[in-house]
Coordinates of C-alpha atoms in Angstrom, one line a residue:
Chain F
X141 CA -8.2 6.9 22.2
X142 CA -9.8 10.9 21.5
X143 CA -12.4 12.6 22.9
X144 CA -15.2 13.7 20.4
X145 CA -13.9 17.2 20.4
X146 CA -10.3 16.0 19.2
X147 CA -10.8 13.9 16.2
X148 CA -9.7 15.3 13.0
X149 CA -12.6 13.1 11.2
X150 CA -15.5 15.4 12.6
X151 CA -13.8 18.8 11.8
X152 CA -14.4 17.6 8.4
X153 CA -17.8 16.4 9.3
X154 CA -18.6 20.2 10.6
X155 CA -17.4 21.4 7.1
X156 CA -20.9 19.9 5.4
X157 CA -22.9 22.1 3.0
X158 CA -19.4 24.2 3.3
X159 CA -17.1 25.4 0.3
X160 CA -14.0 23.2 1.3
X161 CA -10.6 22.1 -1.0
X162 CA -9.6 19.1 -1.7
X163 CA -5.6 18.4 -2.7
X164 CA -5.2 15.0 -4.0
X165 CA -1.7 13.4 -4.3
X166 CA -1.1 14.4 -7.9
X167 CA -1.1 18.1 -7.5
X168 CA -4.9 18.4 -8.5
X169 CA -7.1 20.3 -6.5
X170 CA -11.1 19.9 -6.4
X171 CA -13.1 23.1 -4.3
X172 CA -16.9 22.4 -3.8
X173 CA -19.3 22.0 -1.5
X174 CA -19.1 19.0 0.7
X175 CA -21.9 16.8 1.0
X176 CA -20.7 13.4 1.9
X177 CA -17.7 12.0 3.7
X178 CA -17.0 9.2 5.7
X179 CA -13.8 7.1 7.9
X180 CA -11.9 6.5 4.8
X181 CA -11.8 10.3 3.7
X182 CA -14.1 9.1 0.8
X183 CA -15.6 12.6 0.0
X184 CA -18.7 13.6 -2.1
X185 CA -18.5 17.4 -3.5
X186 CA -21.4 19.1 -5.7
X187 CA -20.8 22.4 -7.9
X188 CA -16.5 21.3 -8.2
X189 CA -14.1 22.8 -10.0
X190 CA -10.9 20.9 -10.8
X191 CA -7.6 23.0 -10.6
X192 CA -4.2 22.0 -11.9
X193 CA -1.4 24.6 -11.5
X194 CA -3.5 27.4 -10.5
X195 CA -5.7 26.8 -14.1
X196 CA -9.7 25.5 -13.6
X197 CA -9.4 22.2 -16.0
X198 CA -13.1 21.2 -15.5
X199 CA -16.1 21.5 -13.9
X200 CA -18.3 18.4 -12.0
X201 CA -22.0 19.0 -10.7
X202 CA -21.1 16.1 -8.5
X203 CA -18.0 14.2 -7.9
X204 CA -17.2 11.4 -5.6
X205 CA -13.4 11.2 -4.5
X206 CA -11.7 8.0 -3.5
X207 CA -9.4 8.8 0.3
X208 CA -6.7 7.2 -0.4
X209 CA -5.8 9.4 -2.8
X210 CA -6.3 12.8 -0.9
X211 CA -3.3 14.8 0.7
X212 CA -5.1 17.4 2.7
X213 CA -8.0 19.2 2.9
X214 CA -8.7 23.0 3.2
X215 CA -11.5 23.8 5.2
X216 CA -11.1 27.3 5.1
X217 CA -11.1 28.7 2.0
X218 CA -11.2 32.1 1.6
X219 CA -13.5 34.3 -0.2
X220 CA -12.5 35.1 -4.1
Chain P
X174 CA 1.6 -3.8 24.5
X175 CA 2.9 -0.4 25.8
X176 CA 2.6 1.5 28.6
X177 CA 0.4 5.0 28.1
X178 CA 3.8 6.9 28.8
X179 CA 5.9 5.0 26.1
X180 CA 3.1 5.3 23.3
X181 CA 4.1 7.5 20.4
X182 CA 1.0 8.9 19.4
X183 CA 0.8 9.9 23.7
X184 CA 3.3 12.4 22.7
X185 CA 1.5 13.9 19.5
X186 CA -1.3 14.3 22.1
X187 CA 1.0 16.1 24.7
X188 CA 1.3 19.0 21.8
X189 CA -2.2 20.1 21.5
X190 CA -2.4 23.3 20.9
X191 CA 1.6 23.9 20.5
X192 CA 3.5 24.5 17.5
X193 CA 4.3 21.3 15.6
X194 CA 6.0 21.0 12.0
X195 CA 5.0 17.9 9.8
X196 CA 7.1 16.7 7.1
X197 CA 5.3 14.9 4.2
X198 CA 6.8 12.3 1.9
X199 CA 7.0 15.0 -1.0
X200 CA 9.2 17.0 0.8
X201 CA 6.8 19.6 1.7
X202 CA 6.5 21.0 5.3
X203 CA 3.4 22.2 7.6
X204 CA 3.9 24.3 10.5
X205 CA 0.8 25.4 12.7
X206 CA -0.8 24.7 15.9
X207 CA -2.0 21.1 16.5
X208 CA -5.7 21.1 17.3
X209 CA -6.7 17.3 16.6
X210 CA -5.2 14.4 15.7
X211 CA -6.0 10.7 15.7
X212 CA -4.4 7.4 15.8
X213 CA -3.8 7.2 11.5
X214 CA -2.3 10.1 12.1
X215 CA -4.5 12.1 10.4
X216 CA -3.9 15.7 11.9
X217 CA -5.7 19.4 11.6
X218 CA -3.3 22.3 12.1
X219 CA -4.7 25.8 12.1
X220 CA -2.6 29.4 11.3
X221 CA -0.7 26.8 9.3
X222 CA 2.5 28.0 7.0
X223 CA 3.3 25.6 3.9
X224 CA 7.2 25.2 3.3
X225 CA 8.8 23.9 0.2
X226 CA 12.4 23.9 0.0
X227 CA 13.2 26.5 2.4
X228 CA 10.8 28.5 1.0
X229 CA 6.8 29.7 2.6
X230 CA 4.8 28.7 -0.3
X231 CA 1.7 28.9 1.3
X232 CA -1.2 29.9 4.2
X233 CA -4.2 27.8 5.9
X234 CA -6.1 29.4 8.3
X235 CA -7.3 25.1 9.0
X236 CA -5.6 22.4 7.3
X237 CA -6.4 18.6 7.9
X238 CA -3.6 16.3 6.6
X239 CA -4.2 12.8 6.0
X240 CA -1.7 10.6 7.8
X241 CA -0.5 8.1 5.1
X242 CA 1.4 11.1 4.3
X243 CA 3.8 11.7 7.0
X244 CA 7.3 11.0 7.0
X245 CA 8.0 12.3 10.7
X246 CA 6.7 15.4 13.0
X247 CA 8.8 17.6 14.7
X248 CA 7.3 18.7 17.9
X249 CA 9.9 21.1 19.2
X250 CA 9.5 23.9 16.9
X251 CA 12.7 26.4 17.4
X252 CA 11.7 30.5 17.9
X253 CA 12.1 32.4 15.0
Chain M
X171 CA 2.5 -16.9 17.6
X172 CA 6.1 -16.3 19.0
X173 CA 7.3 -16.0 22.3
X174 CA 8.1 -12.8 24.2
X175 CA 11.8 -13.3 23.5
X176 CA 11.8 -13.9 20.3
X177 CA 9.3 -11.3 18.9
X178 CA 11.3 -8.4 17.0
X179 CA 9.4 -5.6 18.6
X180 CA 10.7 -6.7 22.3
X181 CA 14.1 -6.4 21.2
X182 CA 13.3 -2.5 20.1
X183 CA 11.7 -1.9 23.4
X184 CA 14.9 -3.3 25.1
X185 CA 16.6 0.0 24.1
X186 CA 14.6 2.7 25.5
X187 CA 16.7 5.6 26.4
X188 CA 19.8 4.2 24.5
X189 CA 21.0 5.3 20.8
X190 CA 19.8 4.1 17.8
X191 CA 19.6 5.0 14.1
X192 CA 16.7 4.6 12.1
X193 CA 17.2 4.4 8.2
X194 CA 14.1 5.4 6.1
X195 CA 13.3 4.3 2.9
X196 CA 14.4 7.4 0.9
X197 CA 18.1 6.9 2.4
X198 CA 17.9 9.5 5.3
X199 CA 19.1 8.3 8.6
X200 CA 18.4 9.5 12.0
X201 CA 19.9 9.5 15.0
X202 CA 18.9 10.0 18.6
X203 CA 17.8 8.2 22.0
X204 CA 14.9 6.0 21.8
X205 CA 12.1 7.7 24.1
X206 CA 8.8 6.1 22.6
X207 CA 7.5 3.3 20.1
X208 CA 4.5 1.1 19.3
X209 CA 3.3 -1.7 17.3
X210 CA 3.7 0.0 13.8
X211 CA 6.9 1.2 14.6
X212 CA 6.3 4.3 14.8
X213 CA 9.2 5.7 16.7
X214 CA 10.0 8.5 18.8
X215 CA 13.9 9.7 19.1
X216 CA 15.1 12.4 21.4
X217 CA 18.0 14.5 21.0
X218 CA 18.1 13.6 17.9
X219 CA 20.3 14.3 14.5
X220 CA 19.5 13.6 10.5
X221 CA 21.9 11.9 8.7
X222 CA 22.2 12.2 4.5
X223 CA 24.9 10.5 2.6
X224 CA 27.4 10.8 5.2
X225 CA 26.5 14.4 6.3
X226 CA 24.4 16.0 9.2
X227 CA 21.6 17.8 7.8
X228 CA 19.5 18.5 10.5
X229 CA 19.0 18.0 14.5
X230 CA 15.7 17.6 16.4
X231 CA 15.4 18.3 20.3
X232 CA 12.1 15.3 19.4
X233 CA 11.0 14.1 16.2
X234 CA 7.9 11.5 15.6
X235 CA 9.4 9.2 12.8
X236 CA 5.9 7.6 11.1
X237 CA 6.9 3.3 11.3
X238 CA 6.0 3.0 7.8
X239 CA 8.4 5.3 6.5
X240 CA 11.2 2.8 7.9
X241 CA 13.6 0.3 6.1
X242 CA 15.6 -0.8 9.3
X243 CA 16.7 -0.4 12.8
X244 CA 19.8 -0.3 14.0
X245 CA 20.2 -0.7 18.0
X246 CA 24.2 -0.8 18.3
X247 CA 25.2 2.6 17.5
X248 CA 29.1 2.6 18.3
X249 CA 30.7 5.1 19.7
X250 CA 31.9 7.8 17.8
Chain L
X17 CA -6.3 -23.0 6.8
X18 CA -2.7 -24.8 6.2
X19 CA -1.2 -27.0 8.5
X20 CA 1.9 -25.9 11.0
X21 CA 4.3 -28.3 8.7
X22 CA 3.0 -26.2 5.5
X23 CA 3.0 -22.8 7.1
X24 CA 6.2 -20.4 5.0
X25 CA 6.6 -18.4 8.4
X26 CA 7.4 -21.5 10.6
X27 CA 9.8 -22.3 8.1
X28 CA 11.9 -19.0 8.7
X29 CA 11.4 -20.0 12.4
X30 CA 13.5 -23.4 12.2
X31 CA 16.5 -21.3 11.4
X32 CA 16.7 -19.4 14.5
X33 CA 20.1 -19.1 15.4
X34 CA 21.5 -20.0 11.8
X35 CA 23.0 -17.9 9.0
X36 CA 20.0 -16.8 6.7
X37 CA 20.2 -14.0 3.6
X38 CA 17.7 -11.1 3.4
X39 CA 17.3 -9.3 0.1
X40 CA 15.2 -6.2 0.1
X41 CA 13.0 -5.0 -2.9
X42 CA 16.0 -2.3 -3.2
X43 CA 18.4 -4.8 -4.6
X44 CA 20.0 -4.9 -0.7
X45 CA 21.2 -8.0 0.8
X46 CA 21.2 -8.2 4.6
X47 CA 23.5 -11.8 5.7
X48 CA 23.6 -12.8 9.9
X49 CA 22.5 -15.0 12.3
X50 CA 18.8 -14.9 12.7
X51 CA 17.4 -14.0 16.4
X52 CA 13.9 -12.9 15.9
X53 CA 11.2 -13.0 13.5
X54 CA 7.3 -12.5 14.1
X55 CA 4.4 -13.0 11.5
X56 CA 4.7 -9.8 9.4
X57 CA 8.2 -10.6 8.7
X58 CA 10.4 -8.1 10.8
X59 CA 13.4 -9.6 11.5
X60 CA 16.7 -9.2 14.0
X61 CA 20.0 -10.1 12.7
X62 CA 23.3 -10.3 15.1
X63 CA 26.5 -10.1 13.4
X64 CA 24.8 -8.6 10.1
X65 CA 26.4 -7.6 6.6
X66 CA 25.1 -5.6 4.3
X67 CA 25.3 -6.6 0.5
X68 CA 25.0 -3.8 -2.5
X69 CA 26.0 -5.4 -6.1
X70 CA 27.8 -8.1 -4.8
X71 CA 30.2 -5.6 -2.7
X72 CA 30.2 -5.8 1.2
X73 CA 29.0 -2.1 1.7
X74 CA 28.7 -2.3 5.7
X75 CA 28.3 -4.4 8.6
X76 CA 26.0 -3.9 12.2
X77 CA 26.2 -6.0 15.7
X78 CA 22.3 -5.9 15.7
X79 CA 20.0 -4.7 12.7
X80 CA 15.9 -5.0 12.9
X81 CA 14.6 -4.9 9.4
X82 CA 10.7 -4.3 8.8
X83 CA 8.9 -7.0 7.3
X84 CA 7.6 -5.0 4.3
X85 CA 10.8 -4.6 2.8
X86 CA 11.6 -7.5 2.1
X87 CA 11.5 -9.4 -1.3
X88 CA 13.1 -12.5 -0.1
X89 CA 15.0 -15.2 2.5
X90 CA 17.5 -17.3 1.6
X91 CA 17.4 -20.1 4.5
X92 CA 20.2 -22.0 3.0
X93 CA 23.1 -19.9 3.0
X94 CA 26.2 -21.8 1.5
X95 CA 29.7 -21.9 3.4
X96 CA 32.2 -19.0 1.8
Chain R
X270 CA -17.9 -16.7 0.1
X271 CA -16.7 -19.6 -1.9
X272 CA -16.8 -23.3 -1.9
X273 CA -13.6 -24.9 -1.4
X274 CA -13.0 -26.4 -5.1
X275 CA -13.8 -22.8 -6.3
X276 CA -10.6 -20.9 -4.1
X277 CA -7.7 -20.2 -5.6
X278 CA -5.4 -20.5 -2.8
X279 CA -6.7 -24.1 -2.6
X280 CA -5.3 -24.4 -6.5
X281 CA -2.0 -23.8 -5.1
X282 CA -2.1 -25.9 -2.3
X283 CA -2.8 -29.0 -4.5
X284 CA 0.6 -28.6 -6.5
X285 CA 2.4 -29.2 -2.8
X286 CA 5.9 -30.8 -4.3
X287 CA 5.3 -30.1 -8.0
X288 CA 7.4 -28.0 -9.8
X289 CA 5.9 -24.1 -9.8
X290 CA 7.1 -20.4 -11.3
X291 CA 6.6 -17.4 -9.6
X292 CA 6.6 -14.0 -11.4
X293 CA 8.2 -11.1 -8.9
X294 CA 6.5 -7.8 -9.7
X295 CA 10.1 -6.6 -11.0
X296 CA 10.2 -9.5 -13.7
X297 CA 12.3 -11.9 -12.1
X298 CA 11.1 -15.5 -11.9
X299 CA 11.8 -18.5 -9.5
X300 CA 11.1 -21.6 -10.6
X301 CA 11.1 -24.7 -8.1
X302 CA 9.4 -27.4 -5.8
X303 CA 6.5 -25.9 -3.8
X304 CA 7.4 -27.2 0.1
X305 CA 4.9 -24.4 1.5
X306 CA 2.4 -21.6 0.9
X307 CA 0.3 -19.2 3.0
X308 CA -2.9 -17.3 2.3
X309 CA -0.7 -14.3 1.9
X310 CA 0.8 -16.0 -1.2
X311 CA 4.2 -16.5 1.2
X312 CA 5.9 -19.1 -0.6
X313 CA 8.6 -21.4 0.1
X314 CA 10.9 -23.0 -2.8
X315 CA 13.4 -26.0 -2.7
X316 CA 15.9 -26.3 -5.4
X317 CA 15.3 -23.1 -6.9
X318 CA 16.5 -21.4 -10.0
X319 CA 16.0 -17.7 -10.5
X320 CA 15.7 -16.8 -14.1
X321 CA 15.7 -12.4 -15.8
X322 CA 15.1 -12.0 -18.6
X323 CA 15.4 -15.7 -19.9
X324 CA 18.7 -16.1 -18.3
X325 CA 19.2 -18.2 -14.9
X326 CA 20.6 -15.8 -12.9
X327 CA 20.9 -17.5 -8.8
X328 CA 20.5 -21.0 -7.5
X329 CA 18.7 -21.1 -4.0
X330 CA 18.6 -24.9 -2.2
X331 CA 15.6 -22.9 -0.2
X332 CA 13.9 -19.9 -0.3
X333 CA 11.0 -17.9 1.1
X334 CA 9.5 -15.4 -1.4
X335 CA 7.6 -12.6 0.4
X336 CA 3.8 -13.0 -1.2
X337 CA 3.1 -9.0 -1.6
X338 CA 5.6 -9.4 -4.5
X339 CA 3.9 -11.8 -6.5
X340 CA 2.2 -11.3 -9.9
X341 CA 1.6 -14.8 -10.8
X342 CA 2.1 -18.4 -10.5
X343 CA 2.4 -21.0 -13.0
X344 CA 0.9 -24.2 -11.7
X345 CA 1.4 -25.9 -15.2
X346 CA 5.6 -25.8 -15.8
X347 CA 6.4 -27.9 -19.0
X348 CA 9.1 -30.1 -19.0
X349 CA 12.4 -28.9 -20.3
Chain K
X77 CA -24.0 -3.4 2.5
X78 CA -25.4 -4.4 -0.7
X79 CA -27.8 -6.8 -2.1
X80 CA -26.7 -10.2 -3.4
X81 CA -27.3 -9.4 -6.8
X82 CA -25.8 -6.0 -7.0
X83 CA -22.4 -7.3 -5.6
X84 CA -19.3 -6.8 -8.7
X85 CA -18.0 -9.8 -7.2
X86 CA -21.0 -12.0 -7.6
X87 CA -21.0 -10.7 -11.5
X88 CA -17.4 -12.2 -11.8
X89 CA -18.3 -15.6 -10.0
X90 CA -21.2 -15.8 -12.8
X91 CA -18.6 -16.2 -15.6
X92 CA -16.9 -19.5 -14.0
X93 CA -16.2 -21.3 -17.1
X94 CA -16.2 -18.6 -19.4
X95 CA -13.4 -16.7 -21.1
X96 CA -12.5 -13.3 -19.9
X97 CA -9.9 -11.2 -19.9
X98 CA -7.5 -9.6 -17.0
X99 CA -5.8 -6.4 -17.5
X100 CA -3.1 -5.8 -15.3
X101 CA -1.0 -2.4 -13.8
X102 CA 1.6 -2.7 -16.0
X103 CA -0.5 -3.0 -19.3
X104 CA -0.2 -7.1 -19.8
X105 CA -3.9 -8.4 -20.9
X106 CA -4.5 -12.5 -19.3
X107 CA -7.3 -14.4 -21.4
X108 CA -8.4 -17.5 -20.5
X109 CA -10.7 -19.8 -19.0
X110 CA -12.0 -18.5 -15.6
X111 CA -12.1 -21.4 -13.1
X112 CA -11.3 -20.2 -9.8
X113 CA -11.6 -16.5 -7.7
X114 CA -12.0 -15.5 -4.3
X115 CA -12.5 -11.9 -2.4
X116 CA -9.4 -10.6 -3.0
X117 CA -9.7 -10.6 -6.7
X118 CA -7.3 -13.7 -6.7
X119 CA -8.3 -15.7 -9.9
X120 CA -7.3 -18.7 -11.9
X121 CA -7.2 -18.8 -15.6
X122 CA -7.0 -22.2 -17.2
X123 CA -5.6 -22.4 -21.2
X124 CA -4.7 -18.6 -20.8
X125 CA -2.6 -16.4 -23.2
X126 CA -0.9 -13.1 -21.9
X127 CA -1.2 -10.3 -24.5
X128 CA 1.2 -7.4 -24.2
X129 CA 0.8 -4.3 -26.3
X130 CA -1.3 -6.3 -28.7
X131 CA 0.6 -9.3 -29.2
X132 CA 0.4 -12.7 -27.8
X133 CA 3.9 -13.1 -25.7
X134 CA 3.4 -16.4 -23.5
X135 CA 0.6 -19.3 -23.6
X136 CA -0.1 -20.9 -19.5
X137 CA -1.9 -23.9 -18.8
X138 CA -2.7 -22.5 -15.7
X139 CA -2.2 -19.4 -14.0
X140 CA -2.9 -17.8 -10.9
X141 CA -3.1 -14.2 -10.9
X142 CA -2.7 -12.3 -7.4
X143 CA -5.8 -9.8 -7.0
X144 CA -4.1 -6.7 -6.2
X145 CA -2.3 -6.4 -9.6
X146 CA -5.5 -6.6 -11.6
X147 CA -6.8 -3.0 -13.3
X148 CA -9.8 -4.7 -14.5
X149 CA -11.7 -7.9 -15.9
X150 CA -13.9 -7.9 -19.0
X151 CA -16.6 -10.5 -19.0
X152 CA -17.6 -9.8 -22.2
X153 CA -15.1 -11.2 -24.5
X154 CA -16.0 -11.0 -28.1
X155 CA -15.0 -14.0 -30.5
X156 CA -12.4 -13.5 -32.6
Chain G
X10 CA -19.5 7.2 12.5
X11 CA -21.8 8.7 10.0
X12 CA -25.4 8.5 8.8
X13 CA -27.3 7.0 5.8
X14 CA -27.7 9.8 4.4
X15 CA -24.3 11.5 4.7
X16 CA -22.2 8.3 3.1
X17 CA -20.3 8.7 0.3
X18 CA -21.1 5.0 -1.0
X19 CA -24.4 5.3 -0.8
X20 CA -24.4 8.3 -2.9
X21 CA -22.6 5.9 -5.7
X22 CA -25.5 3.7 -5.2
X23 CA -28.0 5.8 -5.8
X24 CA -26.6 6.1 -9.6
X25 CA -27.5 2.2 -10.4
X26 CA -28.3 2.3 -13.9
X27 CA -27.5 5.6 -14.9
X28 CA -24.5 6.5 -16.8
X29 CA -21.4 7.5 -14.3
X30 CA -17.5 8.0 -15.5
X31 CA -15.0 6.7 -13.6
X32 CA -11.4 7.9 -13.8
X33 CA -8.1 6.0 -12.9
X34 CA -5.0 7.0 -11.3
X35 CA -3.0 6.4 -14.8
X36 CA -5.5 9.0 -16.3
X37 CA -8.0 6.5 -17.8
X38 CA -11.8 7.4 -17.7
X39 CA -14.5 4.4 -18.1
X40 CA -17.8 5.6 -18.9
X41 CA -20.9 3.0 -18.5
X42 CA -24.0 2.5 -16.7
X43 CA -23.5 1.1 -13.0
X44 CA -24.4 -2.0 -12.6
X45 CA -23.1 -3.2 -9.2
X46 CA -20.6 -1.5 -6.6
X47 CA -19.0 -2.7 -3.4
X48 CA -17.4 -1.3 -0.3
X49 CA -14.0 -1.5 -1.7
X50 CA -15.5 0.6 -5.0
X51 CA -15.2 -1.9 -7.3
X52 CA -17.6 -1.4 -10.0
X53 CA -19.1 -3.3 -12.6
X54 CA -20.1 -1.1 -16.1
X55 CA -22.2 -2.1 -18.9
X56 CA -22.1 -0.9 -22.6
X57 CA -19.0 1.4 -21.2
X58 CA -16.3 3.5 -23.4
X59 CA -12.6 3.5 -22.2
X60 CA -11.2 7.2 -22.5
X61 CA -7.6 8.3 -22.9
X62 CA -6.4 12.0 -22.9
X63 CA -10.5 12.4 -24.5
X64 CA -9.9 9.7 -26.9
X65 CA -12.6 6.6 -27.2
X66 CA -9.6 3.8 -26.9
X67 CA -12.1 0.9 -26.4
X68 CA -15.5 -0.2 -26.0
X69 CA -16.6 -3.4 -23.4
X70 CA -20.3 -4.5 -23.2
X71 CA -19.1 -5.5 -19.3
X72 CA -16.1 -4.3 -17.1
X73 CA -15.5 -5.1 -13.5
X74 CA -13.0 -2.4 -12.4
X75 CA -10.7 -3.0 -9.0
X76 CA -11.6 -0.5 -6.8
X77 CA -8.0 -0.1 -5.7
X78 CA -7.2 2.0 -9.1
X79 CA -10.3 4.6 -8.2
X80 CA -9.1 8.0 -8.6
X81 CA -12.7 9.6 -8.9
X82 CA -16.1 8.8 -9.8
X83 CA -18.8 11.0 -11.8
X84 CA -22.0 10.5 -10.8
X85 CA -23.6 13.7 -13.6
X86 CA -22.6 12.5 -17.0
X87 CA -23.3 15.8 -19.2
X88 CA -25.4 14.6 -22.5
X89 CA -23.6 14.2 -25.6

């Protein structure tokens, strides 16, 4: 029902090897680079940081994170 | 079991590329241009503004948001 | 597993272009004229105003209202 | 893998037409005459009254409830 | 993926006019004659009693219970 | 997607017989004789006792527990 | 929609036998070796620690968890 160009799944897709945020639905936030992601917005990151309230909380070489729990996804994040 | 004309997510599809505002189930509001969008109702917005009680709380130059999170979307964004 | 006449979705599609008022689960309440729905009932509403304990809170010139959002339906909307 | 005597669903169909009680997973109890009903539950009552704590707390000429919502059906409603 | 003496489902399906309980997710329990059951765990009751909190609270002569809200079922009730 | 032998529901199948114990959402711990499970994590526990917070609160001669309240099953239950 | 090498579950499988740490969505962290995993991210864990606000709360020799309850998965356990 959407072209290639149109589907939200492969902007994320074109984000791979990128520094990209994830905001789960608990206020948490996890930035890494993505290296895995598929239908379900299952996502694998490498070199994460978890942030809670603007504080980093801890620090995963690589963390898988289930979709259903993800709000939205940054793709853009700017340079610190 | 609908026509094309009388299917919801047709009229999502009508917006590409306009201003749309999507209200999650926390209460928090996205406004920005619709650039993808599937039939979950996952969506990316880019030049996005974050709202939260009135309030901008933040910026996303490209945010995807993961359907199950929608209440409703406005498509007929007023001027400022 | 049910004929055309008796299955619950007809009787939505019977009121295209007429009033109807869609109660979420959170209590809010819209009002508007039914333009567009599908399976999920996922709903769009035209012309549309946002009920909250009695008081208008908002109006809508079209708001997508995601189906799962939704506690009922109601199609006879009398006249005010 | 149950035959159509056993099946719950065709039970809720046999009282087309009859008086049946709704109650929703937020303590609300929908009574009316039963027009339509298909397999996930979503249901269209005529002449409906809604219930809160034992208090009549409103009443609609035609109400579609989603399926989801609902805790239980009372098929037997007795004579006031 | 299972033999037919190894499903649960087919546990229920054996107590067919027995005496049952069913444990709601909010903590209320009906207790009556199984007349029908669904592989959604959609159940129907005759001569019901509802019991909270030890107390028999309602009195159905049939119900449907909506399976999503099920914790449990007793197979096993012992005679009062 | 997966082998036989690396499937988690194979390893519950393998304790048919056995006693293990179900923890569910809300903190109540089932232990009891496994004797019946299917894909959807449905199982049925014969001479079971429910634990809550420690303590023994209810003895079942059989219970069926629906799938989607379950946290986890230990296999592994040590004598007491 | 994605290739071998890009899938998030596969990544998970690639940790059979090595020690992984699973968090719930109450806040709950398993830590075990992997034993099997499934589509649906259940997971069975051998000789795994239950963790609680970076307490050791309980010890299993084998846990199935529901995949359901997955907040995120560790795949680089830092030594001890």
């Amino acid at each position: 029902m959407s072209t290639f160009n149109s589907h939200p799944i492969n902007r994320l897709r074109k984000a791979y090897g990128n520094m990209i945020g994830i905001r789960l639905k608990d206020g948490r936030e996890f930035r890494g680079l993505l290296e895995a992601q598929d239908q379900h917005m299952n996502m694998v990151l490498t070199n994460a940081v978890e942030y809670y309230k603007g504080d980093k909380v801890a620090a995963f070489g690589k963390i898988f994170i289930r979709g259903n729990n993800i709000l939205w996804v940054r793709i853009d994040i700017p340079a610190e």
